[in-house]
GROMACS .gro file of C-alpha atoms in nm:
model
  371
    1UNK     CA    1   4.094 -19.504 -22.798
    2UNK     CA    2   4.372 -19.660 -22.858
    3UNK     CA    3   4.584 -19.336 -22.826
    4UNK     CA    4   4.456 -19.337 -22.481
    5UNK     CA    5   4.550 -19.689 -22.408
    6UNK     CA    6   4.922 -19.540 -22.590
    7UNK     CA    7   4.931 -19.278 -22.342
    8UNK     CA    8   4.839 -19.504 -22.104
    9UNK     CA    9   5.128 -19.716 -22.133
   10UNK     CA   10   5.359 -19.463 -22.128
   11UNK     CA   11   5.311 -19.340 -21.783
   12UNK     CA   12   5.203 -19.683 -21.654
   13UNK     CA   13   5.552 -19.722 -21.390
   14UNK     CA   14   5.481 -19.425 -21.238
   15UNK     CA   15   5.072 -19.493 -21.231
   16UNK     CA   16   5.130 -19.850 -21.109
   17UNK     CA   17   5.340 -19.709 -20.767
   18UNK     CA   18   5.086 -19.463 -20.714
   19UNK     CA   19   4.772 -19.688 -20.739
   20UNK     CA   20   4.996 -19.950 -20.523
   21UNK     CA   21   5.058 -19.691 -20.286
   22UNK     CA   22   4.689 -19.604 -20.290
   23UNK     CA   23   4.600 -20.002 -20.221
   24UNK     CA   24   4.836 -20.078 -20.014
   25UNK     CA   25   4.720 -19.755 -19.762
   26UNK     CA   26   4.377 -19.903 -19.770
   27UNK     CA   27   4.514 -20.239 -19.697
   28UNK     CA   28   4.649 -20.098 -19.372
   29UNK     CA   29   4.363 -19.883 -19.305
   30UNK     CA   30   4.087 -20.217 -19.319
   31UNK     CA   31   4.417 -20.388 -19.107
   32UNK     CA   32   4.357 -20.140 -18.825
   33UNK     CA   33   4.005 -20.160 -18.823
   34UNK     CA   34   4.040 -20.553 -18.794
   35UNK     CA   35   4.269 -20.492 -18.512
   36UNK     CA   36   4.017 -20.251 -18.303
   37UNK     CA   37   3.701 -20.475 -18.400
   38UNK     CA   38   3.921 -20.784 -18.235
   39UNK     CA   39   3.981 -20.602 -17.932
   40UNK     CA   40   3.635 -20.489 -17.932
   41UNK     CA   41   3.555 -20.872 -17.964
   42UNK     CA   42   3.761 -20.952 -17.683
   43UNK     CA   43   3.623 -20.686 -17.481
   44UNK     CA   44   3.270 -20.848 -17.524
   45UNK     CA   45   3.400 -21.175 -17.398
   46UNK     CA   46   3.536 -21.026 -17.134
   47UNK     CA   47   3.210 -20.885 -17.008
   48UNK     CA   48   3.046 -21.241 -17.135
   49UNK     CA   49   3.289 -21.387 -16.861
   50UNK     CA   50   3.151 -21.168 -16.585
   51UNK     CA   51   2.781 -21.202 -16.669
   52UNK     CA   52   2.786 -21.542 -16.681
   53UNK     CA   53   2.981 -21.528 -16.352
   54UNK     CA   54   2.723 -21.266 -16.211
   55UNK     CA   55   2.476 -21.496 -16.316
   56UNK     CA   56   2.654 -21.820 -16.152
   57UNK     CA   57   2.639 -21.650 -15.822
   58UNK     CA   58   2.267 -21.510 -15.868
   59UNK     CA   59   2.145 -21.917 -15.950
   60UNK     CA   60   2.354 -22.042 -15.636
   61UNK     CA   61   2.132 -21.764 -15.438
   62UNK     CA   62   1.781 -21.883 -15.586
   63UNK     CA   63   1.846 -22.225 -15.501
   64UNK     CA   64   1.926 -22.056 -15.130
   65UNK     CA   65   1.619 -21.877 -15.165
   66UNK     CA   66   1.409 -22.176 -15.264
   67UNK     CA   67   1.543 -22.434 -15.025
   68UNK     CA   68   1.477 -22.140 -14.756
   69UNK     CA   69   1.103 -22.080 -14.880
   70UNK     CA   70   1.063 -22.458 -14.889
   71UNK     CA   71   1.186 -22.491 -14.554
   72UNK     CA   72   0.936 -22.168 -14.405
   73UNK     CA   73   0.634 -22.335 -14.592
   74UNK     CA   74   0.671 -22.638 -14.463
   75UNK     CA   75   0.674 -22.483 -14.093
   76UNK     CA   76   0.346 -22.266 -14.200
   77UNK     CA   77   0.228 -22.640 -14.303
   78UNK     CA   78   0.313 -22.749 -14.001
   79UNK     CA   79   0.184 -22.447 -13.798
   80UNK     CA   80  -0.174 -22.491 -13.971
   81UNK     CA   81  -0.200 -22.891 -13.875
   82UNK     CA   82  -0.119 -22.747 -13.494
   83UNK     CA   83  -0.399 -22.538 -13.534
   84UNK     CA   84  -0.632 -22.809 -13.693
   85UNK     CA   85  -0.557 -23.009 -13.375
   86UNK     CA   86  -0.557 -22.789 -13.147
   87UNK     CA   87  -0.947 -22.659 -13.288
   88UNK     CA   88  -1.004 -23.063 -13.224
   89UNK     CA   89  -0.878 -23.011 -12.867
   90UNK     CA   90  -1.092 -22.680 -12.861
   91UNK     CA   91  -1.383 -22.873 -12.964
   92UNK     CA   92  -1.345 -23.164 -12.718
   93UNK     CA   93  -1.253 -22.875 -12.429
   94UNK     CA   94  -1.598 -22.678 -12.479
   95UNK     CA   95  -1.791 -22.974 -12.486
   96UNK     CA   96  -1.644 -23.069 -12.143
   97UNK     CA   97  -1.702 -22.691 -12.038
   98UNK     CA   98  -2.056 -22.774 -12.124
   99UNK     CA   99  -2.093 -23.100 -11.946
  100UNK     CA  100  -1.910 -22.898 -11.611
  101UNK     CA  101  -2.114 -22.606 -11.642
  102UNK     CA  102  -2.431 -22.799 -11.691
  103UNK     CA  103  -2.386 -22.914 -11.379
  104UNK     CA  104  -2.273 -22.597 -11.217
  105UNK     CA  105  -2.561 -22.428 -11.375
  106UNK     CA  106  -2.816 -22.729 -11.199
  107UNK     CA  107  -2.587 -22.653 -10.856
  108UNK     CA  108  -2.722 -22.316 -10.857
  109UNK     CA  109  -3.086 -22.376 -10.921
  110UNK     CA  110  -3.100 -22.614 -10.702
  111UNK     CA  111  -2.959 -22.355 -10.435
  112UNK     CA  112  -3.192 -22.072 -10.523
  113UNK     CA  113  -3.483 -22.315 -10.509
  114UNK     CA  114  -3.401 -22.505 -10.227
  115UNK     CA  115  -3.236 -22.209 -10.030
  116UNK     CA  116  -2.826 -22.210  -9.922
  117UNK     CA  117  -2.745 -22.514  -9.665
  118UNK     CA  118  -2.578 -22.352  -9.369
  119UNK     CA  119  -2.414 -22.454  -9.034
  120UNK     CA  120  -2.729 -22.386  -8.864
  121UNK     CA  121  -2.957 -22.592  -9.094
  122UNK     CA  122  -2.707 -22.925  -9.026
  123UNK     CA  123  -2.671 -22.809  -8.642
  124UNK     CA  124  -3.044 -22.824  -8.538
  125UNK     CA  125  -3.152 -23.113  -8.834
  126UNK     CA  126  -2.851 -23.379  -8.694
  127UNK     CA  127  -3.016 -23.673  -8.489
  128UNK     CA  128  -2.685 -23.641  -8.224
  129UNK     CA  129  -2.326 -23.559  -8.225
  130UNK     CA  130  -2.226 -23.844  -8.517
  131UNK     CA  131  -2.510 -23.710  -8.747
  132UNK     CA  132  -2.373 -23.358  -8.665
  133UNK     CA  133  -2.041 -23.447  -8.795
  134UNK     CA  134  -2.158 -23.647  -9.084
  135UNK     CA  135  -2.366 -23.360  -9.227
  136UNK     CA  136  -2.084 -23.098  -9.159
  137UNK     CA  137  -1.839 -23.323  -9.408
  138UNK     CA  138  -2.068 -23.355  -9.631
  139UNK     CA  139  -2.128 -23.029  -9.659
  140UNK     CA  140  -1.799 -22.932  -9.628
  141UNK     CA  141  -1.751 -23.224  -9.963
  142UNK     CA  142  -2.015 -23.017 -10.148
  143UNK     CA  143  -1.885 -22.711 -10.144
  144UNK     CA  144  -1.528 -22.779 -10.193
  145UNK     CA  145  -1.690 -22.954 -10.519
  146UNK     CA  146  -1.852 -22.644 -10.595
  147UNK     CA  147  -1.539 -22.431 -10.562
  148UNK     CA  148  -1.324 -22.682 -10.763
  149UNK     CA  149  -1.562 -22.677 -11.023
  150UNK     CA  150  -1.597 -22.306 -11.072
  151UNK     CA  151  -1.205 -22.301 -11.080
  152UNK     CA  152  -1.173 -22.557 -11.324
  153UNK     CA  153  -1.416 -22.445 -11.573
  154UNK     CA  154  -1.197 -22.079 -11.553
  155UNK     CA  155  -0.867 -22.280 -11.566
  156UNK     CA  156  -0.985 -22.507 -11.899
  157UNK     CA  157  -1.133 -22.208 -12.035
  158UNK     CA  158  -0.781 -22.001 -11.995
  159UNK     CA  159  -0.583 -22.297 -12.141
  160UNK     CA  160  -0.793 -22.272 -12.462
  161UNK     CA  161  -0.782 -21.976 -12.482
  162UNK     CA  162  -0.405 -21.921 -12.425
  163UNK     CA  163  -0.322 -22.166 -12.674
  164UNK     CA  164  -0.525 -22.022 -12.937
  165UNK     CA  165  -0.362 -21.697 -12.902
  166UNK     CA  166  -0.029 -21.858 -12.889
  167UNK     CA  167  -0.090 -22.055 -13.247
  168UNK     CA  168  -0.267 -21.727 -13.433
  169UNK     CA  169   0.072 -21.529 -13.314
  170UNK     CA  170   0.256 -21.861 -13.426
  171UNK     CA  171   0.074 -21.874 -13.794
  172UNK     CA  172   0.107 -21.491 -13.845
  173UNK     CA  173   0.513 -21.510 -13.775
  174UNK     CA  174   0.509 -21.798 -14.056
  175UNK     CA  175   0.319 -21.632 -14.280
  176UNK     CA  176   0.564 -21.314 -14.261
  177UNK     CA  177   0.828 -21.504 -14.310
  178UNK     CA  178   0.712 -21.706 -14.593
  179UNK     CA  179   0.596 -21.325 -14.769
  180UNK     CA  180   0.985 -21.234 -14.724
  181UNK     CA  181   1.125 -21.595 -14.854
  182UNK     CA  182   0.878 -21.530 -15.156
  183UNK     CA  183   0.957 -21.143 -15.226
  184UNK     CA  184   1.307 -21.264 -15.223
  185UNK     CA  185   1.280 -21.565 -15.452
  186UNK     CA  186   1.059 -21.322 -15.652
  187UNK     CA  187   1.329 -21.078 -15.667
  188UNK     CA  188   1.644 -21.302 -15.729
  189UNK     CA  189   1.448 -21.476 -15.980
  190UNK     CA  190   1.436 -21.133 -16.135
  191UNK     CA  191   1.767 -21.036 -16.116
  192UNK     CA  192   1.846 -21.364 -16.286
  193UNK     CA  193   1.626 -21.303 -16.601
  194UNK     CA  194   1.780 -20.977 -16.670
  195UNK     CA  195   2.146 -21.153 -16.631
  196UNK     CA  196   2.007 -21.365 -16.892
  197UNK     CA  197   1.889 -21.111 -17.101
  198UNK     CA  198   2.241 -20.940 -17.090
  199UNK     CA  199   2.435 -21.237 -17.156
  200UNK     CA  200   2.196 -21.310 -17.429
  201UNK     CA  201   2.248 -20.940 -17.579
  202UNK     CA  202   2.677 -20.950 -17.498
  203UNK     CA  203   2.679 -21.294 -17.721
  204UNK     CA  204   2.427 -21.112 -18.021
  205UNK     CA  205   2.728 -20.815 -17.977
  206UNK     CA  206   3.000 -21.065 -18.042
  207UNK     CA  207   2.810 -21.297 -18.322
  208UNK     CA  208   2.809 -20.901 -18.470
  209UNK     CA  209   3.117 -20.807 -18.347
  210UNK     CA  210   3.300 -21.119 -18.464
  211UNK     CA  211   3.117 -21.101 -18.815
  212UNK     CA  212   3.225 -20.759 -18.875
  213UNK     CA  213   3.570 -20.841 -18.796
  214UNK     CA  214   3.559 -21.167 -19.060
  215UNK     CA  215   3.431 -20.953 -19.292
  216UNK     CA  216   3.707 -20.663 -19.242
  217UNK     CA  217   3.979 -20.966 -19.295
  218UNK     CA  218   3.771 -21.088 -19.630
  219UNK     CA  219   3.785 -20.720 -19.718
  220UNK     CA  220   4.146 -20.675 -19.645
  221UNK     CA  221   4.245 -20.999 -19.853
  222UNK     CA  222   4.066 -20.859 -20.153
  223UNK     CA  223   4.226 -20.560 -20.112
  224UNK     CA  224   4.594 -20.781 -20.099
  225UNK     CA  225   4.434 -20.917 -20.413
  226UNK     CA  226   4.389 -20.577 -20.601
  227UNK     CA  227   4.739 -20.468 -20.526
  228UNK     CA  228   4.871 -20.818 -20.684
  229UNK     CA  229   4.634 -20.828 -20.970
  230UNK     CA  230   4.586 -20.471 -21.060
  231UNK     CA  231   4.768 -20.348 -21.389
  232UNK     CA  232   4.531 -20.097 -21.499
  233UNK     CA  233   4.631 -19.729 -21.347
  234UNK     CA  234   4.412 -19.441 -21.560
  235UNK     CA  235   4.670 -19.118 -21.652
  236UNK     CA  236   4.444 -18.969 -21.915
  237UNK     CA  237   4.373 -18.619 -21.979
  238UNK     CA  238   4.213 -18.410 -21.700
  239UNK     CA  239   4.370 -18.675 -21.430
  240UNK     CA  240   4.368 -18.553 -21.072
  241UNK     CA  241   4.668 -18.335 -20.905
  242UNK     CA  242   4.549 -18.471 -20.555
  243UNK     CA  243   4.361 -18.172 -20.459
  244UNK     CA  244   3.970 -18.084 -20.365
  245UNK     CA  245   3.892 -17.983 -20.797
  246UNK     CA  246   3.525 -17.955 -20.723
  247UNK     CA  247   3.510 -18.115 -21.093
  248UNK     CA  248   3.321 -18.454 -20.993
  249UNK     CA  249   2.995 -18.490 -21.089
  250UNK     CA  250   2.688 -18.661 -20.863
  251UNK     CA  251   2.698 -19.053 -20.921
  252UNK     CA  252   2.318 -19.047 -20.811
  253UNK     CA  253   2.109 -18.731 -20.765
  254UNK     CA  254   1.904 -18.795 -20.450
  255UNK     CA  255   1.875 -18.710 -20.060
  256UNK     CA  256   2.208 -18.754 -19.840
  257UNK     CA  257   2.132 -18.976 -19.556
  258UNK     CA  258   2.481 -19.039 -19.414
  259UNK     CA  259   2.718 -18.800 -19.382
  260UNK     CA  260   3.150 -18.845 -19.419
  261UNK     CA  261   3.252 -18.910 -19.096
  262UNK     CA  262   3.199 -19.074 -18.756
  263UNK     CA  263   2.821 -19.154 -18.695
  264UNK     CA  264   2.642 -19.450 -18.540
  265UNK     CA  265   2.620 -19.790 -18.703
  266UNK     CA  266   2.317 -19.872 -18.838
  267UNK     CA  267   2.334 -20.227 -18.779
  268UNK     CA  268   2.579 -20.242 -18.547
  269UNK     CA  269   2.487 -19.977 -18.366
  270UNK     CA  270   2.841 -19.840 -18.231
  271UNK     CA  271   3.005 -19.516 -18.314
  272UNK     CA  272   3.204 -19.585 -18.612
  273UNK     CA  273   3.405 -19.423 -18.897
  274UNK     CA  274   3.229 -19.350 -19.246
  275UNK     CA  275   3.438 -19.329 -19.495
  276UNK     CA  276   3.221 -19.228 -19.781
  277UNK     CA  277   2.864 -19.045 -19.845
  278UNK     CA  278   2.539 -19.196 -19.906
  279UNK     CA  279   2.271 -19.125 -20.150
  280UNK     CA  280   1.934 -19.278 -20.132
  281UNK     CA  281   1.821 -19.444 -20.463
  282UNK     CA  282   1.581 -19.651 -20.577
  283UNK     CA  283   1.656 -20.011 -20.721
  284UNK     CA  284   1.768 -20.009 -21.042
  285UNK     CA  285   1.885 -19.642 -21.095
  286UNK     CA  286   2.119 -19.606 -21.307
  287UNK     CA  287   2.483 -19.488 -21.130
  288UNK     CA  288   2.716 -19.253 -21.292
  289UNK     CA  289   3.100 -19.218 -21.307
  290UNK     CA  290   3.211 -18.889 -21.101
  291UNK     CA  291   3.507 -18.832 -21.336
  292UNK     CA  292   3.676 -18.981 -21.617
  293UNK     CA  293   3.912 -19.307 -21.516
  294UNK     CA  294   3.978 -19.646 -21.544
  295UNK     CA  295   3.847 -19.881 -21.351
  296UNK     CA  296   4.033 -20.106 -21.101
  297UNK     CA  297   3.764 -20.282 -20.939
  298UNK     CA  298   3.445 -20.456 -21.018
  299UNK     CA  299   3.326 -20.709 -20.834
  300UNK     CA  300   3.244 -20.803 -20.411
  301UNK     CA  301   3.361 -20.654 -20.119
  302UNK     CA  302   3.286 -20.772 -19.791
  303UNK     CA  303   3.077 -20.461 -19.650
  304UNK     CA  304   3.064 -20.275 -19.930
  305UNK     CA  305   2.873 -20.555 -20.148
  306UNK     CA  306   2.893 -20.521 -20.508
  307UNK     CA  307   3.180 -20.232 -20.561
  308UNK     CA  308   3.336 -20.049 -20.829
  309UNK     CA  309   3.683 -19.849 -20.759
  310UNK     CA  310   3.776 -19.586 -21.018
  311UNK     CA  311   4.164 -19.474 -21.049
  312UNK     CA  312   4.133 -19.105 -21.140
  313UNK     CA  313   4.516 -19.050 -21.140
  314UNK     CA  314   4.689 -18.837 -20.927
  315UNK     CA  315   4.627 -19.064 -20.660
  316UNK     CA  316   4.226 -18.984 -20.671
  317UNK     CA  317   4.034 -19.290 -20.669
  318UNK     CA  318   3.670 -19.330 -20.603
  319UNK     CA  319   3.455 -19.644 -20.496
  320UNK     CA  320   3.057 -19.685 -20.537
  321UNK     CA  321   2.940 -19.942 -20.314
  322UNK     CA  322   2.643 -20.131 -20.261
  323UNK     CA  323   2.483 -20.189 -20.609
  324UNK     CA  324   2.250 -20.422 -20.704
  325UNK     CA  325   2.474 -20.485 -21.038
  326UNK     CA  326   2.750 -20.367 -21.199
  327UNK     CA  327   2.807 -20.257 -21.566
  328UNK     CA  328   3.167 -20.215 -21.635
  329UNK     CA  329   3.469 -20.456 -21.575
  330UNK     CA  330   3.778 -20.412 -21.436
  331UNK     CA  331   4.067 -20.205 -21.674
  332UNK     CA  332   3.741 -20.036 -21.853
  333UNK     CA  333   3.801 -19.709 -21.906
  334UNK     CA  334   3.534 -19.464 -21.841
  335UNK     CA  335   3.418 -19.156 -21.926
  336UNK     CA  336   3.243 -18.884 -21.647
  337UNK     CA  337   2.878 -18.950 -21.658
  338UNK     CA  338   2.906 -19.329 -21.804
  339UNK     CA  339   2.695 -19.574 -21.603
  340UNK     CA  340   2.898 -19.804 -21.463
  341UNK     CA  341   2.633 -20.027 -21.160
  342UNK     CA  342   2.328 -19.995 -21.095
  343UNK     CA  343   2.151 -19.910 -20.703
  344UNK     CA  344   2.086 -20.154 -20.510
  345UNK     CA  345   2.150 -20.264 -20.093
  346UNK     CA  346   2.372 -20.556 -20.124
  347UNK     CA  347   2.665 -20.592 -19.874
  348UNK     CA  348   2.599 -20.404 -19.497
  349UNK     CA  349   2.310 -20.218 -19.643
  350UNK     CA  350   1.952 -20.126 -19.475
  351UNK     CA  351   1.847 -20.010 -19.810
  352UNK     CA  352   1.893 -19.957 -20.139
  353UNK     CA  353   2.108 -19.613 -20.183
  354UNK     CA  354   2.518 -19.571 -20.361
  355UNK     CA  355   2.863 -19.533 -20.110
  356UNK     CA  356   3.021 -19.245 -20.238
  357UNK     CA  357   3.371 -19.281 -20.132
  358UNK     CA  358   3.671 -19.041 -20.235
  359UNK     CA  359   4.025 -19.154 -20.172
  360UNK     CA  360   4.374 -18.982 -20.203
  361UNK     CA  361   4.672 -19.173 -20.156
  362UNK     CA  362   4.438 -19.465 -20.014
  363UNK     CA  363   4.292 -19.239 -19.725
  364UNK     CA  364   3.919 -19.146 -19.715
  365UNK     CA  365   3.850 -18.795 -19.764
  366UNK     CA  366   3.492 -18.558 -19.742
  367UNK     CA  367   3.385 -18.607 -20.137
  368UNK     CA  368   3.239 -18.241 -20.074
  369UNK     CA  369   3.524 -18.054 -20.196
  370UNK     CA  370   3.561 -18.306 -20.510
  371UNK     CA  371   3.143 -18.250 -20.616
   0.00000   0.00000   0.00000
């Protein structure tokens, strides 16, 4: 062990420079991601402002529709009041008609029973010329009264029927206006509810985006601290040269649940670059070092949760994220296959697994050429 430390001390300046470049590249990448996340947050805020304005316009339209509905409903109520009043008038008119019809029926019955008076009856029944004129005047008045009575009955009946027809037509029109106003109000309320739901989603998206942005800033800050605090760089026997060697072992055996490259983020739902591979595992399953090296970080990194970073020399490093607990500390020399952590689901994770990264010069590369 002393010999290994001595060898590491001999190559410390060069190895530290490589490691610093690695961390600085990682810092630049995190800062770029943070800028992109902030731009996304700004875009979401612009959408929130737009939907809020649409919601305001819709709310004004709903208020207008409610006022319109109240107006036509009042008009319908007024028409119903007119119909009720007209019904009273109908009943009163029908009572008058019944009386007139009774008189008319009586007159007809009398004519039927006694025969219709004629000018000849009046002429022969008159006592003198004066009596004749009197009888003729009485007969004229009776006939005129009979005629007027019949026409009045017909006229009254027509007035009642016309009033009823007009009110029924007005009621039907008012009822249709109420139906249209109610449908418009319901449609606007449905649109307003849709915009409310959209606004809630945007607010939630903004919160998640802001959280992701803050986590990226925190991760960037931690990498800055790593650059300043890192004093250990592995340069032992078998250091990598920066090209895929295929000599790394699997840190844990399990199903690959997420590949290296672009994917739909399981938490945020948007397209994001996945800088490693996810290997499924149960809580507490040991995580092994993929190759020999020196631990340059062991602790919490936002997003990664409990993480271990091992420098393997030659600009190659590996990262093991989302661990339940850690078994190594910073500066520790580890051998290939040594237990360095235990599987978990810390940080931004949807279940227990090992997030495994390989980086060359700080840039993430596909782990497949190393495994």
